[in-house]
């Protein structure tokens, strides 16, 4: 069986703090989870600031957009800090849920093209762009954080977004062999290879950091190839959703691939 029926994590934050004599006695599970959630808030705040600096320095919103995208999906590295013996482990969705509300407000209500988030997370400084890729990403993070926490499926889904981010950057700078797929837009062979390769690397890194069993090479390769194909052919502006669905379907068949 690939995933357990319920998430499991002992809450490494409290053990780390006690082990390094930062606190005298372990945190309660609730306090452990609250502090862990606050650490994810600090992490994302730093990511957003760095994303803005990247946009200013390089003058390319696609780079800042994909940097934030990559760091957002990598928020799973904070999962082991949460203690699943208490319902507070669900606080792992604090940041993506708040960001989803923020993106809806800025993309559908405020609609200010000069807003810092719009300029950092969109390609053309169009507020409506926040309602596609960025919003999809945060909603998927909420879904994964609540239903796929500390499972292979959750890590596979988030790792496919690593591949998606890398595909865009590789295609932008190194894409030489380009092709067009109906309703998907222009892609590159180099970008697709980068997507598959870094999806596999993402799975390896996330499994290692979350202390979850590594996948064998056959399912890992199958997932990498699938992510590359889906990213290259998905409906434009909906690739996050297509990747999420495809990766979850792949995870259902992992036992057959092992």
Coordinates of C-alpha atoms in Angstrom, one line a residue:
X1 CA 0.0 0.0 0.0
X2 CA 1.4 3.4 -1.0
X3 CA -0.4 5.7 1.4
X4 CA -1.6 5.1 4.9
X5 CA -5.3 5.8 5.7
X6 CA -4.3 8.7 8.0
X7 CA -1.4 11.1 8.1
X8 CA 1.4 10.4 10.5
X9 CA 4.0 12.8 11.8
X10 CA 5.4 13.0 15.3
X11 CA 6.1 16.7 15.3
X12 CA 9.8 17.2 14.9
X13 CA 9.8 20.8 15.9
X14 CA 9.3 20.2 19.6
X15 CA 11.9 17.4 19.6
X16 CA 14.4 19.8 17.8
X17 CA 13.8 22.6 20.3
X18 CA 14.3 20.3 23.3
X19 CA 17.2 18.5 21.8
X20 CA 19.1 21.8 21.2
X21 CA 18.2 23.1 24.7
X22 CA 16.2 25.9 23.3
X23 CA 13.2 25.0 25.5
X24 CA 13.3 23.0 28.7
X25 CA 10.3 20.7 28.1
X26 CA 8.4 19.6 25.0
X27 CA 5.7 21.7 23.5
X28 CA 2.1 20.4 23.7
X29 CA 0.9 19.1 20.3
X30 CA -1.3 22.2 19.9
X31 CA 1.5 24.6 20.6
X32 CA 3.8 22.6 18.4
X33 CA 1.4 22.9 15.5
X34 CA 0.7 26.6 16.0
X35 CA 4.4 27.4 16.1
X36 CA 5.0 25.2 13.0
X37 CA 2.2 27.1 11.2
X38 CA 3.8 30.4 12.1
X39 CA 7.1 29.3 10.7
X40 CA 5.4 28.6 7.4
X41 CA 4.1 32.1 7.5
X42 CA 7.6 33.5 8.0
X43 CA 8.9 31.2 5.2
X44 CA 6.3 32.4 2.7
X45 CA 6.8 36.1 3.7
X46 CA 10.5 35.7 2.9
X47 CA 9.7 34.0 -0.4
X48 CA 7.4 36.8 -1.5
X49 CA 10.0 39.4 -0.6
X50 CA 12.7 37.5 -2.6
X51 CA 10.3 37.1 -5.5
X52 CA 9.8 40.9 -5.6
X53 CA 13.6 41.4 -5.5
X54 CA 14.1 39.0 -8.4
X55 CA 11.5 40.8 -10.5
X56 CA 13.2 44.2 -9.8
X57 CA 16.7 42.9 -10.4
X58 CA 16.1 40.9 -13.6
X59 CA 13.0 42.8 -14.9
X60 CA 11.4 39.5 -15.8
X61 CA 8.1 38.7 -14.0
X62 CA 8.2 35.1 -15.3
X63 CA 11.3 34.4 -13.2
X64 CA 9.8 35.9 -10.0
X65 CA 6.5 34.0 -10.8
X66 CA 8.2 30.7 -11.1
X67 CA 10.5 31.3 -8.1
X68 CA 7.4 31.8 -5.9
X69 CA 5.7 28.8 -7.6
X70 CA 8.8 26.6 -6.8
X71 CA 9.0 27.7 -3.2
X72 CA 5.3 27.4 -2.7
X73 CA 5.2 23.7 -3.7
X74 CA 8.3 23.1 -1.5
X75 CA 6.4 24.2 1.6
X76 CA 5.9 20.4 2.1
X77 CA 9.3 20.3 3.7
X78 CA 7.6 21.9 6.7
X79 CA 5.1 19.0 7.1
X80 CA 7.3 16.9 9.4
X81 CA 7.2 19.7 12.0
X82 CA 3.5 19.2 12.6
X83 CA 2.2 16.7 15.2
X84 CA -0.6 14.6 13.8
X85 CA -1.7 13.4 17.3
X86 CA -3.6 16.7 17.5
X87 CA -6.1 18.1 15.0
X88 CA -3.9 21.2 14.7
X89 CA -1.8 19.5 12.0
X90 CA -4.4 20.9 9.7
X91 CA -2.9 24.3 10.3
X92 CA -0.4 23.4 7.6
X93 CA -2.9 25.0 5.2
X94 CA -2.9 28.4 7.0
X95 CA -0.7 30.1 4.4
X96 CA -2.3 28.7 1.2
X97 CA -5.8 29.4 2.5
X98 CA -4.9 33.0 3.4
X99 CA -3.1 33.4 0.1
X100 CA -6.1 32.1 -1.8
X101 CA -8.4 34.7 -0.2
X102 CA -5.8 37.4 -0.9
X103 CA -5.5 36.4 -4.6
X104 CA -9.3 36.4 -5.1
X105 CA -9.5 39.8 -3.5
X106 CA -6.6 41.3 -5.6
X107 CA -7.5 39.6 -8.8
X108 CA -11.3 39.9 -8.8
X109 CA -12.0 42.9 -6.5
X110 CA -9.1 45.3 -6.2
X111 CA -7.9 44.7 -9.8
X112 CA -4.8 47.1 -9.4
X113 CA -2.2 46.4 -12.0
X114 CA 0.4 48.2 -9.9
X115 CA -0.1 46.0 -6.9
X116 CA 3.1 44.3 -5.8
X117 CA 1.6 40.8 -5.8
X118 CA 0.1 41.4 -9.3
X119 CA 3.5 42.5 -10.7
X120 CA 5.4 39.7 -9.0
X121 CA 3.0 36.8 -9.7
X122 CA 1.7 37.6 -13.2
X123 CA 3.3 37.6 -16.6
X124 CA 1.7 40.8 -17.9
X125 CA 0.7 42.7 -14.7
X126 CA -2.9 41.8 -15.3
X127 CA -4.8 41.2 -12.0
X128 CA -7.0 38.5 -13.6
X129 CA -3.9 36.3 -14.0
X130 CA -3.9 35.8 -10.2
X131 CA -7.1 33.9 -10.6
X132 CA -5.5 31.2 -12.8
X133 CA -2.1 29.6 -12.0
X134 CA -1.5 31.3 -8.6
X135 CA -5.0 30.7 -7.2
X136 CA -5.1 27.1 -8.6
X137 CA -1.8 26.5 -6.8
X138 CA -3.0 27.7 -3.4
X139 CA -6.3 25.8 -3.6
X140 CA -4.5 22.6 -4.6
X141 CA -2.1 23.2 -1.6
X142 CA -5.2 23.4 0.7
X143 CA -6.6 20.2 -0.8
X144 CA -3.3 18.4 -0.5
X145 CA -2.6 19.7 3.0
X146 CA -6.0 18.4 4.3
X147 CA -6.4 15.2 2.4
X148 CA -2.9 14.0 1.3
X149 CA -0.8 15.2 4.2
X150 CA 2.4 13.2 4.7
X151 CA 1.5 10.7 1.9
X152 CA 3.3 9.7 -1.3
X153 CA 0.3 11.1 -3.3
X154 CA 0.7 14.6 -1.7
X155 CA 4.4 14.7 -2.3
X156 CA 4.0 13.5 -5.9
X157 CA 1.5 16.2 -6.7
X158 CA 3.7 18.9 -5.2
X159 CA 6.8 17.6 -6.9
X160 CA 5.0 17.8 -10.3
X161 CA 4.8 21.5 -9.7
X162 CA 8.6 21.6 -9.3
X163 CA 8.8 20.2 -12.8
X164 CA 6.2 22.7 -14.0
X165 CA 8.2 25.6 -12.7
X166 CA 11.5 24.3 -14.1
X167 CA 9.9 23.6 -17.5
X168 CA 9.0 27.3 -17.9
X169 CA 12.4 28.5 -16.9
X170 CA 14.3 26.0 -19.1
X171 CA 12.0 26.6 -22.0
X172 CA 12.5 30.4 -21.7
X173 CA 16.3 30.3 -21.6
X174 CA 17.3 27.1 -23.3
X175 CA 14.3 26.1 -25.4
X176 CA 15.5 25.5 -29.0
X177 CA 13.1 22.8 -30.2
X178 CA 9.7 24.3 -29.9
X179 CA 6.3 22.9 -30.7
X180 CA 2.6 23.9 -30.4
X181 CA -0.2 21.8 -29.0
X182 CA -3.8 22.9 -29.6
X183 CA -5.2 24.9 -26.6
X184 CA -1.9 24.6 -24.7
X185 CA 0.4 27.2 -26.3
X186 CA 4.0 27.0 -27.3
X187 CA 6.3 24.5 -25.5
X188 CA 9.8 23.2 -25.9
X189 CA 11.3 19.8 -25.9
X190 CA 14.0 21.0 -23.5
X191 CA 11.3 22.4 -21.1
X192 CA 9.4 19.1 -21.2
X193 CA 12.5 17.1 -20.4
X194 CA 13.3 19.5 -17.5
X195 CA 9.7 19.0 -16.2
X196 CA 10.0 15.2 -16.1
X197 CA 13.5 15.2 -14.7
X198 CA 12.8 17.7 -11.9
X199 CA 9.5 16.1 -11.0
X200 CA 11.5 13.0 -10.2
X201 CA 14.1 15.0 -8.4
X202 CA 11.4 16.7 -6.4
X203 CA 9.8 13.4 -5.4
X204 CA 13.2 12.1 -4.2
X205 CA 14.0 15.3 -2.2
X206 CA 10.5 15.6 -0.7
X207 CA 10.4 11.9 0.3
X208 CA 13.9 12.2 1.9
X209 CA 13.0 15.4 3.8
X210 CA 9.6 14.1 5.0
X211 CA 11.1 10.7 5.9
X212 CA 8.8 8.8 3.6
X213 CA 9.8 5.7 1.8
X214 CA 11.4 6.4 -1.6
X215 CA 9.7 5.2 -4.7
X216 CA 11.4 2.6 -6.9
X217 CA 12.8 3.6 -10.2
X218 CA 9.9 2.3 -12.4
X219 CA 7.1 4.3 -10.8
X220 CA 9.4 7.3 -10.4
X221 CA 10.2 7.2 -14.2
X222 CA 6.5 6.7 -15.1
X223 CA 5.5 9.7 -13.0
X224 CA 8.3 11.8 -14.5
X225 CA 7.2 11.0 -18.1
X226 CA 3.5 11.6 -17.2
X227 CA 4.2 15.0 -15.7
X228 CA 6.2 16.0 -18.8
X229 CA 3.4 14.9 -21.2
X230 CA 0.7 16.6 -19.1
X231 CA 2.6 19.8 -18.7
X232 CA 3.2 20.0 -22.4
X233 CA -0.4 19.3 -23.4
X234 CA -2.6 20.7 -20.6
X235 CA -5.1 23.4 -21.4
X236 CA -3.4 26.8 -21.2
X237 CA -3.7 28.4 -17.7
X238 CA -5.0 25.2 -16.3
X239 CA -1.9 23.1 -16.2
X240 CA -1.8 23.0 -12.3
X241 CA -5.2 21.4 -12.2
X242 CA -4.3 18.9 -14.9
X243 CA -1.1 18.0 -13.2
X244 CA -2.8 17.5 -9.8
X245 CA -5.4 15.2 -11.3
X246 CA -2.9 13.2 -13.4
X247 CA -0.5 12.8 -10.4
X248 CA -3.3 11.6 -8.2
X249 CA -4.5 9.1 -10.8
X250 CA -0.9 7.9 -11.2
X251 CA -0.5 7.4 -7.4
X252 CA -3.6 5.1 -7.5
X253 CA -1.7 2.8 -9.8
X254 CA 1.7 2.9 -8.1
X255 CA 1.3 -0.6 -6.6
X256 CA 0.9 -2.0 -10.2
X257 CA 4.1 -0.2 -11.2
X258 CA 6.3 -1.5 -8.3

